Amino acid sequence: MDDSDNWNIPLFGSDGHLRKLEDIEDEIICLAVEFYAGRLAEVSRRLRIGRSTLYRKLERHDDLSRRRIHGGHRSFESLHGYSSSDKQRPFH
């Protein structure tokens, strides 16, 4: 089995209908951040979006994660290996 088989993102939900574009986009961005080991400049280059756009989308994802995971105690940063002192931290 090829490693790329582990990176599939479903287009259809469990109800058989297409998923919302925003949800698919969030998964693609998270996958890219993981694949490129948190190198956000590389992620923005590969996805062909500006870094400020990427940061805004990561903040949106972070906001959603806070609401969904443990009542808001874990953020995108903690889930994806960022620390509050990380100089490449996308949110200031």
C-alpha positions as a printed NumPy array, in Angstrom:
array([[  0.   ,   0.   ,   0.   ],
       [  1.246,   3.476,  -0.919],
       [  1.576,   6.028,   1.929],
       [ -0.586,   8.425,  -0.076],
       [ -3.565,   6.139,   0.623],
       [ -3.49 ,   7.442,   4.213],
       [ -4.025,  11.031,   3.056],
       [ -7.436,  10.644,   1.421],
       [-10.03 ,  13.279,   2.264],
       [-13.631,  12.179,   1.723],
       [-15.79 ,  14.402,  -0.451],
       [-19.027,  12.765,   0.66 ],
       [-20.432,  12.684,   4.172],
       [-21.931,   9.708,   5.952],
       [-25.334,  10.859,   4.669],
       [-24.205,  10.284,   1.055],
       [-24.209,  13.979,   0.167],
       [-21.263,  16.215,  -0.67 ],
       [-19.603,  17.719,   2.389],
       [-19.416,  21.488,   2.879],
       [-16.489,  23.064,   1.035],
       [-15.372,  24.789,   4.24 ],
       [-15.063,  21.424,   6.017],
       [-13.075,  19.892,   3.159],
       [-10.851,  22.976,   3.02 ],
       [-10.151,  22.732,   6.766],
       [ -9.085,  19.108,   6.351],
       [ -6.824,  19.945,   3.404],
       [ -5.14 ,  22.726,   5.354],
       [ -4.627,  20.496,   8.409],
       [ -3.234,  17.758,   6.196],
       [ -0.842,  20.215,   4.528],
       [  0.345,  21.603,   7.881],
       [  1.054,  18.063,   9.053],
       [  2.622,  16.975,   5.752],
       [  4.953,  20.001,   5.649],
       [  5.753,  19.703,   9.378],
       [  4.225,  23.046,  10.347],
       [  6.242,  25.05 ,   7.802],
       [  3.451,  27.507,   7.075],
       [  5.311,  29.41 ,   4.34 ],
       [  5.665,  26.104,   2.478],
       [  2.008,  25.247,   3.096],
       [  0.849,  28.587,   1.695],
       [  3.131,  28.182,  -1.334],
       [  1.909,  24.655,  -2.062],
       [ -1.761,  25.577,  -1.613],
       [ -1.212,  28.802,  -3.564],
       [ -2.803,  31.02 ,  -0.964],
       [ -1.3  ,  34.008,   0.796],
       [  0.174,  33.503,   4.236],
       [ -2.286,  35.953,   5.787],
       [ -5.14 ,  33.953,   4.229],
       [ -3.641,  30.732,   5.598],
       [ -3.306,  32.256,   9.086],
       [ -6.918,  33.474,   8.977],
       [ -8.12 ,  30.012,   7.974],
       [ -6.022,  28.412,  10.724],
       [ -7.533,  30.814,  13.237],
       [-11.017,  29.835,  12.035],
       [-10.072,  26.181,  12.415],
       [ -8.606,  26.898,  15.868],
       [-11.841,  28.584,  16.91 ],
       [-13.875,  25.575,  15.748],
       [-11.484,  23.168,  17.495],
       [-11.808,  25.027,  20.785],
       [-15.57 ,  24.656,  20.666],
       [-15.526,  20.975,  19.707],
       [-12.65 ,  19.468,  21.728],
       [-12.884,  19.105,  25.507],
       [-15.134,  22.109,  25.891],
       [-12.573,  24.484,  24.419],
       [ -9.485,  23.51 ,  26.404],
       [ -7.321,  22.367,  23.491],
       [ -6.528,  24.589,  20.538],
       [ -5.246,  23.957,  17.025],
       [ -1.806,  24.846,  18.368],
       [ -1.793,  22.153,  21.029],
       [ -3.282,  19.586,  18.667],
       [ -0.711,  20.285,  15.955],
       [  2.456,  20.82 ,  17.956],
       [  2.693,  24.595,  18.255],
       [  3.726,  26.12 ,  21.531],
       [  2.868,  29.574,  22.759],
       [  6.538,  30.542,  22.475],
       [  6.966,  29.227,  18.912],
       [  8.403,  32.043,  16.813],
       [  6.62 ,  30.721,  13.709],
       [  3.337,  30.707,  15.514],
       [  0.802,  32.055,  13.027],
       [ -1.362,  33.955,  15.508],
       [ -0.133,  36.991,  17.398]])
